[in-house]
XYZ file of C-alpha atoms in Angstrom:
416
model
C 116.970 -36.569 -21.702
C 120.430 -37.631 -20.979
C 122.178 -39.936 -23.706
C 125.695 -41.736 -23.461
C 128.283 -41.260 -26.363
C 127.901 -45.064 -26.911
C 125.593 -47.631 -25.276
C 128.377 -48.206 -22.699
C 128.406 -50.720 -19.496
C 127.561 -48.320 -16.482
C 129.148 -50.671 -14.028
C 131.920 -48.615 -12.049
C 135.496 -49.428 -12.328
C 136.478 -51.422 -9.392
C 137.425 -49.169 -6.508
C 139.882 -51.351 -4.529
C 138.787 -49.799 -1.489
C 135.278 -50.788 -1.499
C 135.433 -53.936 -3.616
C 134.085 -56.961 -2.726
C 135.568 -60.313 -3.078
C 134.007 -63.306 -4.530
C 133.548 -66.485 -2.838
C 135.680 -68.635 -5.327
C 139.052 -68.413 -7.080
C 139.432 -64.643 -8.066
C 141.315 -62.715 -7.411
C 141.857 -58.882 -8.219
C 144.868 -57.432 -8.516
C 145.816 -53.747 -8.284
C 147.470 -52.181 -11.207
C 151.500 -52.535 -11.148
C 153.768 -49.881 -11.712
C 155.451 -47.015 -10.288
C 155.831 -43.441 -12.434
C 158.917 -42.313 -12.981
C 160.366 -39.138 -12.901
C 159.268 -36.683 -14.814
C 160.710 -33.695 -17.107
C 159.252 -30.692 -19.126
C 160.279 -28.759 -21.858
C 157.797 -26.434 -22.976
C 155.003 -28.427 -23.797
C 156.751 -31.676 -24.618
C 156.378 -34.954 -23.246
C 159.483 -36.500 -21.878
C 159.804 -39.239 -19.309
C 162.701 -40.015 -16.988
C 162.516 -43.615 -15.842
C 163.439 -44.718 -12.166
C 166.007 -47.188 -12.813
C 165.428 -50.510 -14.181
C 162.270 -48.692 -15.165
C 160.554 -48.194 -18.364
C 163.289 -50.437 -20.375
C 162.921 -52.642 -23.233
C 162.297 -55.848 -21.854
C 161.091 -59.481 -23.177
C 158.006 -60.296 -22.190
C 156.408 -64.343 -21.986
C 156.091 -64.465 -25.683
C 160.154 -63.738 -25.904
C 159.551 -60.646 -27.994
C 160.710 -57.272 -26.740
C 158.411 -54.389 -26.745
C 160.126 -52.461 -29.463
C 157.223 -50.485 -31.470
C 158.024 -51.802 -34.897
C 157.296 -55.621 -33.709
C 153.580 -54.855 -33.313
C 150.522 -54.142 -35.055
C 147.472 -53.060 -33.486
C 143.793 -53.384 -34.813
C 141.256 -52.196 -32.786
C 137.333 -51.272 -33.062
C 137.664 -47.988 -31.408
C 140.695 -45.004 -31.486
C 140.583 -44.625 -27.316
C 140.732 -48.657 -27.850
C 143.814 -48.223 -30.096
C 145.898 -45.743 -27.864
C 145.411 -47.008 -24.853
C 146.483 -50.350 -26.492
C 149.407 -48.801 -28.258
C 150.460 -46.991 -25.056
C 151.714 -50.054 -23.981
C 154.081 -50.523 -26.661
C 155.209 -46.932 -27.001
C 157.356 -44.172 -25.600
C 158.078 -40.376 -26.531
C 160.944 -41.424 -27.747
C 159.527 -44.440 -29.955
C 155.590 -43.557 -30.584
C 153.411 -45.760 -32.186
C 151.392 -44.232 -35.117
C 147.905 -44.075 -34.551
C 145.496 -44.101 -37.733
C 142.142 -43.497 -38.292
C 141.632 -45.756 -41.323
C 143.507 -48.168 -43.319
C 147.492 -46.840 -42.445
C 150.219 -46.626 -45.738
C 151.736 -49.737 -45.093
C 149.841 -52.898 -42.634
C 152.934 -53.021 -40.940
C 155.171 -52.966 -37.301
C 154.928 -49.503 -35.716
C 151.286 -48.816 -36.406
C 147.877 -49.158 -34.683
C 144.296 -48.919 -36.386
C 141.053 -47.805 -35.386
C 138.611 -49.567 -37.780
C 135.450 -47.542 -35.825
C 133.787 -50.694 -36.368
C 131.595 -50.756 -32.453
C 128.901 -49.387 -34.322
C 128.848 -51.227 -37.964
C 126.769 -54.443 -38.463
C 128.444 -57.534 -38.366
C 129.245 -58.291 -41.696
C 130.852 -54.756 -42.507
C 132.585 -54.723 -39.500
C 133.998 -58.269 -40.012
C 134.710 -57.175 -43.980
C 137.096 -53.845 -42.565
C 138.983 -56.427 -40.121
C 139.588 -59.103 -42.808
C 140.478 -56.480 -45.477
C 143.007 -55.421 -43.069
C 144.524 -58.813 -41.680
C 144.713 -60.231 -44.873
C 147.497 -57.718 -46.201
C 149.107 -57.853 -43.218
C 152.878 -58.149 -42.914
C 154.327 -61.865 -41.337
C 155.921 -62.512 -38.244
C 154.715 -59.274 -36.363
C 152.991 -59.660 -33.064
C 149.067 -59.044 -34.614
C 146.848 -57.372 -31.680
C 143.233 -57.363 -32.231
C 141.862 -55.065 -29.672
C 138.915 -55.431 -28.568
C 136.574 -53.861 -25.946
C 136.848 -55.147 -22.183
C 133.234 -55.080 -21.705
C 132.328 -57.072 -24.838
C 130.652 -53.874 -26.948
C 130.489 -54.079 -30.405
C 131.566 -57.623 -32.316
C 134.568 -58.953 -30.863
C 133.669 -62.699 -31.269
C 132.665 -62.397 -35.193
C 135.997 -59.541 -35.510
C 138.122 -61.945 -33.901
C 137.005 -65.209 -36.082
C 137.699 -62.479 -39.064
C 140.927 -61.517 -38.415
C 141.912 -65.273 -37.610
C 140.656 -66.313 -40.917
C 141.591 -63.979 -43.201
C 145.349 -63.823 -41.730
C 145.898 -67.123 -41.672
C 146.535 -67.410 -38.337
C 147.144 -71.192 -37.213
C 146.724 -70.301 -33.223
C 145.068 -67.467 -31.172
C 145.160 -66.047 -27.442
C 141.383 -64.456 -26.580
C 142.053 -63.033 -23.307
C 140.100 -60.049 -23.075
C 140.998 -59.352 -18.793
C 141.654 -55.847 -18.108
C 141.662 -56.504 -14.514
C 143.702 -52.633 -13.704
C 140.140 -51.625 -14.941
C 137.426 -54.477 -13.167
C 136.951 -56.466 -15.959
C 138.073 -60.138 -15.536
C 137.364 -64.069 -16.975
C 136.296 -66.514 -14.956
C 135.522 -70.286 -16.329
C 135.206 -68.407 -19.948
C 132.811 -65.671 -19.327
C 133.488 -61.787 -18.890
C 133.028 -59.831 -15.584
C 132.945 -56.007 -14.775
C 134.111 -56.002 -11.280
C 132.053 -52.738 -9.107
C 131.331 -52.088 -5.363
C 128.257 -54.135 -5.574
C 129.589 -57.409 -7.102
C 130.353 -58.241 -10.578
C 128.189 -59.314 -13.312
C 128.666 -60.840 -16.679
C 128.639 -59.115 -19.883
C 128.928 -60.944 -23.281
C 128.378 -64.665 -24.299
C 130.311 -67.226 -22.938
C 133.365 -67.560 -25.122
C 134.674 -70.841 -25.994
C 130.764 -71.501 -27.319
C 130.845 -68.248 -29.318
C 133.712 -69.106 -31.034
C 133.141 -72.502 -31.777
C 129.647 -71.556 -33.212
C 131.667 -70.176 -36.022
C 133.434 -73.510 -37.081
C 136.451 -72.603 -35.809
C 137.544 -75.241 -32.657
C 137.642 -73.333 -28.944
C 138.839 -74.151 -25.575
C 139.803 -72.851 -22.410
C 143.419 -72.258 -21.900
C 145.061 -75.867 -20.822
C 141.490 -77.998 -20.763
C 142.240 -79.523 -24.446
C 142.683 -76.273 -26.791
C 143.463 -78.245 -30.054
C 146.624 -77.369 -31.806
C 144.839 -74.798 -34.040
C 141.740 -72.554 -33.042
C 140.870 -70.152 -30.590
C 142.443 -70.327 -26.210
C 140.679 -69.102 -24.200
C 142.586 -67.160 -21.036
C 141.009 -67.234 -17.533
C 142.541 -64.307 -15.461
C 141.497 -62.049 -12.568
C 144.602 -60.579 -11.898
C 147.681 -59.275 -14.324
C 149.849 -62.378 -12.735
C 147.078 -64.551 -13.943
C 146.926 -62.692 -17.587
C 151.047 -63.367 -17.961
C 150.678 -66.899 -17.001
C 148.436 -67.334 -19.593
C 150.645 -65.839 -21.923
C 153.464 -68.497 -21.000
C 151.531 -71.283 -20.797
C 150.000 -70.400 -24.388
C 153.473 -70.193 -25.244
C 155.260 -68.306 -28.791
C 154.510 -70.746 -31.678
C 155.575 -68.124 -34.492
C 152.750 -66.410 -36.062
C 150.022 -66.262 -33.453
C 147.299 -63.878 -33.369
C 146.524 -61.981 -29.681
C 142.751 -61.045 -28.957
C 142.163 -58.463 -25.987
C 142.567 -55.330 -24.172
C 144.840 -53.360 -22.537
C 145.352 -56.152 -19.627
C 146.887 -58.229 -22.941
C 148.816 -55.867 -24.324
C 150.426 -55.210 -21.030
C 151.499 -58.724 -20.153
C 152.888 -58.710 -24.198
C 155.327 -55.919 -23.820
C 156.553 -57.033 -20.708
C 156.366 -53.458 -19.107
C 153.560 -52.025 -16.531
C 152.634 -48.094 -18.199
C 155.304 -46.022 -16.837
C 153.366 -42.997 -16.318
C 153.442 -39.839 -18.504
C 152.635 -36.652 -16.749
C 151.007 -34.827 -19.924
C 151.819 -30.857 -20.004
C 149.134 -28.846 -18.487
C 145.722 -28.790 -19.576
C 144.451 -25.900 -21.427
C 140.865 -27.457 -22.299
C 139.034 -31.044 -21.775
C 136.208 -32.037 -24.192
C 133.694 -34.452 -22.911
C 131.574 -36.136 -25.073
C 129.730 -38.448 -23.007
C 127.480 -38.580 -20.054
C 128.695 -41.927 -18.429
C 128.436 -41.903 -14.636
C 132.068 -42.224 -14.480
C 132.840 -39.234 -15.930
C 130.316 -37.183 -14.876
C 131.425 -38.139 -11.211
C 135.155 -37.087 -12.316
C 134.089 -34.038 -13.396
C 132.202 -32.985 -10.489
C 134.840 -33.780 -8.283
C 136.896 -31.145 -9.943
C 136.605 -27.869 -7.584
C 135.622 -24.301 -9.545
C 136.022 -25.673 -12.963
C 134.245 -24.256 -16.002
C 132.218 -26.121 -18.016
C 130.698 -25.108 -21.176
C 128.395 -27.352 -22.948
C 128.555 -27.948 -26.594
C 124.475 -26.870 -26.828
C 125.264 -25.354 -30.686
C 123.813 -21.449 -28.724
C 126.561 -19.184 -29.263
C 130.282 -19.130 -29.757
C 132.781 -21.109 -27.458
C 135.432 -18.822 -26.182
C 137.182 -20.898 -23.291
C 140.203 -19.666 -20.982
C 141.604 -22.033 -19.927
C 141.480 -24.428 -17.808
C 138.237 -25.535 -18.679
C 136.000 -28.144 -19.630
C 133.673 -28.402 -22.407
C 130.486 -31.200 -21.863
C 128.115 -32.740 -23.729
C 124.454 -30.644 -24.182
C 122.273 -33.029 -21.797
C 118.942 -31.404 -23.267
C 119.474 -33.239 -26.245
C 116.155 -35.691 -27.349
C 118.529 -38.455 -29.418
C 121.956 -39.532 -29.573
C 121.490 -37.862 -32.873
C 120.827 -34.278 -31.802
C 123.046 -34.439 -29.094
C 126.328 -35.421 -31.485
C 125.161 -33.016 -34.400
C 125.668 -30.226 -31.699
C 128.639 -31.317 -30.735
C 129.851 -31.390 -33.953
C 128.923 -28.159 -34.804
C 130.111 -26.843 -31.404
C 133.893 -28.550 -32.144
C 134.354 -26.757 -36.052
C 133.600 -23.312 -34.719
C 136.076 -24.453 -31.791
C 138.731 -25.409 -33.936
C 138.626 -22.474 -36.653
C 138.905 -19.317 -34.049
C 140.456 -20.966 -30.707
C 144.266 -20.861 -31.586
C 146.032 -23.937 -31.621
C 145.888 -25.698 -27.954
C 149.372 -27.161 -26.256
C 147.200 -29.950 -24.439
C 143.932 -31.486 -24.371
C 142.262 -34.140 -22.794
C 139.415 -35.981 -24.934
C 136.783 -38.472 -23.461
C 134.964 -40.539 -25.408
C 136.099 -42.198 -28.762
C 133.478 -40.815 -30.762
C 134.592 -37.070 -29.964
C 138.274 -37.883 -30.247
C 137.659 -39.354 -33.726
C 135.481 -36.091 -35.007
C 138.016 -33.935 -33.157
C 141.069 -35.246 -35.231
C 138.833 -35.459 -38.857
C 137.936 -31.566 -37.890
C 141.306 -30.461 -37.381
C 142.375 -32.573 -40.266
C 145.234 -34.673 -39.063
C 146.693 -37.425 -40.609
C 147.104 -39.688 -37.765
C 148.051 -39.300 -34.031
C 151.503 -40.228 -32.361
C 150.799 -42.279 -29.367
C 153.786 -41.539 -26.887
C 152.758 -44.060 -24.037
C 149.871 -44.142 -20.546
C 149.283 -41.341 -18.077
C 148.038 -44.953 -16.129
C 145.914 -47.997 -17.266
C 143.506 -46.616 -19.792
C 144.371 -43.120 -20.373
C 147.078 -42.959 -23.438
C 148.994 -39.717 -24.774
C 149.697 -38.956 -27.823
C 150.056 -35.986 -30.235
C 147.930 -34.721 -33.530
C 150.313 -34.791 -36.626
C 149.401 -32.336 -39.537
C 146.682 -30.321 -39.819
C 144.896 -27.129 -37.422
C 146.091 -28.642 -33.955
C 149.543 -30.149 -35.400
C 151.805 -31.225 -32.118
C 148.939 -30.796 -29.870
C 149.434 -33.206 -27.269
C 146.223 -35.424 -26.595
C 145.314 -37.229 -23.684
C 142.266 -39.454 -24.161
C 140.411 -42.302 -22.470
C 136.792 -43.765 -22.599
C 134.005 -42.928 -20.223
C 133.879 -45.273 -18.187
C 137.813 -45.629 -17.448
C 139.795 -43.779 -14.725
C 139.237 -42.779 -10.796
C 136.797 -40.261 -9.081
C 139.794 -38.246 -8.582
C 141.397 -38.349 -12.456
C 140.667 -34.994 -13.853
C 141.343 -33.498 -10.466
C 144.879 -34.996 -11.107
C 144.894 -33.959 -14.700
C 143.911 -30.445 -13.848
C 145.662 -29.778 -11.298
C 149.001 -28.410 -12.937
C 146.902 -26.056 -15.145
C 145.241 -24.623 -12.444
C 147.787 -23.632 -10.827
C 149.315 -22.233 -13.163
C 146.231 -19.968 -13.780
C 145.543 -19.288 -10.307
């Protein structure tokens, strides 16, 4: 029996080649930016922008993009780096926690690993976390593009308990198919779209706090709404929601684009010595069998893992639960970690397996040093058995047929 990592949205990432338009007012834009040169030192990250590139900038809301002006609360830890990529660079990372950070403060993004909590935990992390949070910093609240997990009741939380008086919910990710049309969410594919999660404004007012769509009569305090099918769309939302001080920001990477006023500028991570995959969603199953003569162990807990490199580790698909299938990988990732020496770069899929990689090799948090592209965010472990291990992660369902092909490429051929 195959399982998935999560209960994730199958739908395909839109493939701008084979996409087909809707009848009304969307529109899909591709992703915007242009990677800049890039340099190597050993194993470190380091980015040379074109010029004009890659610079500080203000975006709509007047702020600049400067890492200690943000914090970043999401319900996931591929969620929070590829959020945080937005805002960062190797030369000012975000930091990247797995539970509540030192200090709720600029400079720092959370993953709560509330998807999978009931409600009213899930809602009780977010307030417990908004509620001490330091004033006047741009407050993200991440949440997933596809509507998993509780972003309506997480987002009411977080407004509540940090007193916000206005927020932006403009969950668009349209660099990854996912748009908002007349208040409901779309996954954009080959075959069409179709609509995943409630429609908004209703959701939100059902919890007594007042909802509208962006410019049709959003009262002074409560919930907007953004329409947007395209990255223009997403930054005139922005503007026309305007900066009215302390505002709280609800969405996905789309959002946290448009907020730093910067398209990803394209890290070229150092060449792969192993990938972990810890899900079986189509998407990443089709990226790794575009890969030609890789080797892929599976994490099937029946004997020792001893991979060269390059090489790709999957998840067992003979498992009978979701429960099996992670115990094995679990037990398949300690013996990993304890007698394969440290790693100079790894790719992760899944946020589940990132989040039991880093607890396994004990790290205190990750540095996030910016975006390979939309959705897939580098970063590095700090402390522990894979300290300075440079991680690039994304979620199953994100990314091209040809991504890992890309990814790999360097690594093999350095090893051919």
């Amino acid at each position: 029996m195959a399982w998935s990592e999560r209960g994730q949205h199958h739908a395909r990432p839109a493939d701008r080649a084979h996409l087909r338009r809707p009848r009304h007012r969307l529109r899909h834009s591709r992703p915007r930016h242009r990677p800049g040169k890039q340099s190597h030192r050993g194993d470190r990250i380091r980015l040379v922008a074109h010029r004009g590139e890659g610079r500080v900038k203000h975006g709509p809301t007047g702020r600049g993009v400067g890492k200690q002006d943000v914090l970043i609360v999401a319900d996931d830890i591929t969620g929070a780096l590829d959020t945080a990529g937005y805002f960062a660079t190797p030369e000012t990372p975000l930091k990247v926690w797995l539970d509540r950070p030192p200090a709720i403060s600029g400079g720092n993004a959370v993953d709560l690993d509330t998807r999978d909590l009931d409600e009213a935990a899930a809602c009780g992390r977010v307030a417990e976390i908004f509620a001490g949070r330091e004033r006047g910093l741009l407050s993200f609240k991440k949440i997933d593009s596809v509507m998993r997990g509780h972003p309506i009741a997480e987002a009411v939380a977080a407004f509540r308990a940090g007193r916000f008086r206005r927020a932006l919910f403009a969950p668009a990710f349209p660099a990854m198919g996912r748009v908002t049309v007349d208040g409901r969410q779309l996954v954009l594919s080959p075959d069409g779209m179709a609509p995943v999660g409630p429609a908004l404004v209703d959701a939100l007012s059902s919890h007594g706090i007042p909802a509208a769509l962006l410019g049709k009569g959003a009262a002074p305090g409560g919930f907007a709404v953004a329409d947007a099918s395209s990255d223009a769309e997403l930054a005139d939302a922005v503007t026309a929601f305007g900066q009215g001080g302390d505002d709280l920001y609800v969405g996905s990477g789309g959002l946290a684009s448009v907020l730093a006023g910067r398209a990803s500028p394209g890290l070229r991570p150092p060449a792969l010595d192993l990938a972990i995959c810890g899900t079986n969603h189509p998407v990443t199953l089709r990226q790794i069998a575009a890969v030609p003569g890789l080797r892929c162990l599976v994490m099937d807990d029946n004997g020792a893992l001893r991979p060269e490199p390059p090489v790709m580790l999957v998840a067992p698909a003979n498992a009978v639960s979701v429960q099996q299938a992670r115990a094995m990988i679990e037990r398949s990732l300690e013996r990993l970690v304890a007698t394969m020496p440290r790693p100079h770069a790894v790719l992760v899929t899944g946020g589940w397996t990132l989040r039991l990689l880093v607890r396994i090799c004990a790290a205190s948090h990750l540095l996030c040093e910016g975006l390979y592209e939309p959705g897939v965010a580098v970063s590095r472990m700090v402390e522990g058995a894979w300290d300075g291990t440079a991680i690039s992660s994304k979620s199953g369902g994100f990314g091209g047929d040809d991504l890992l092909v890309r990814l790999f490429a360097p690594g093999m051929k350095e090893s051919a």
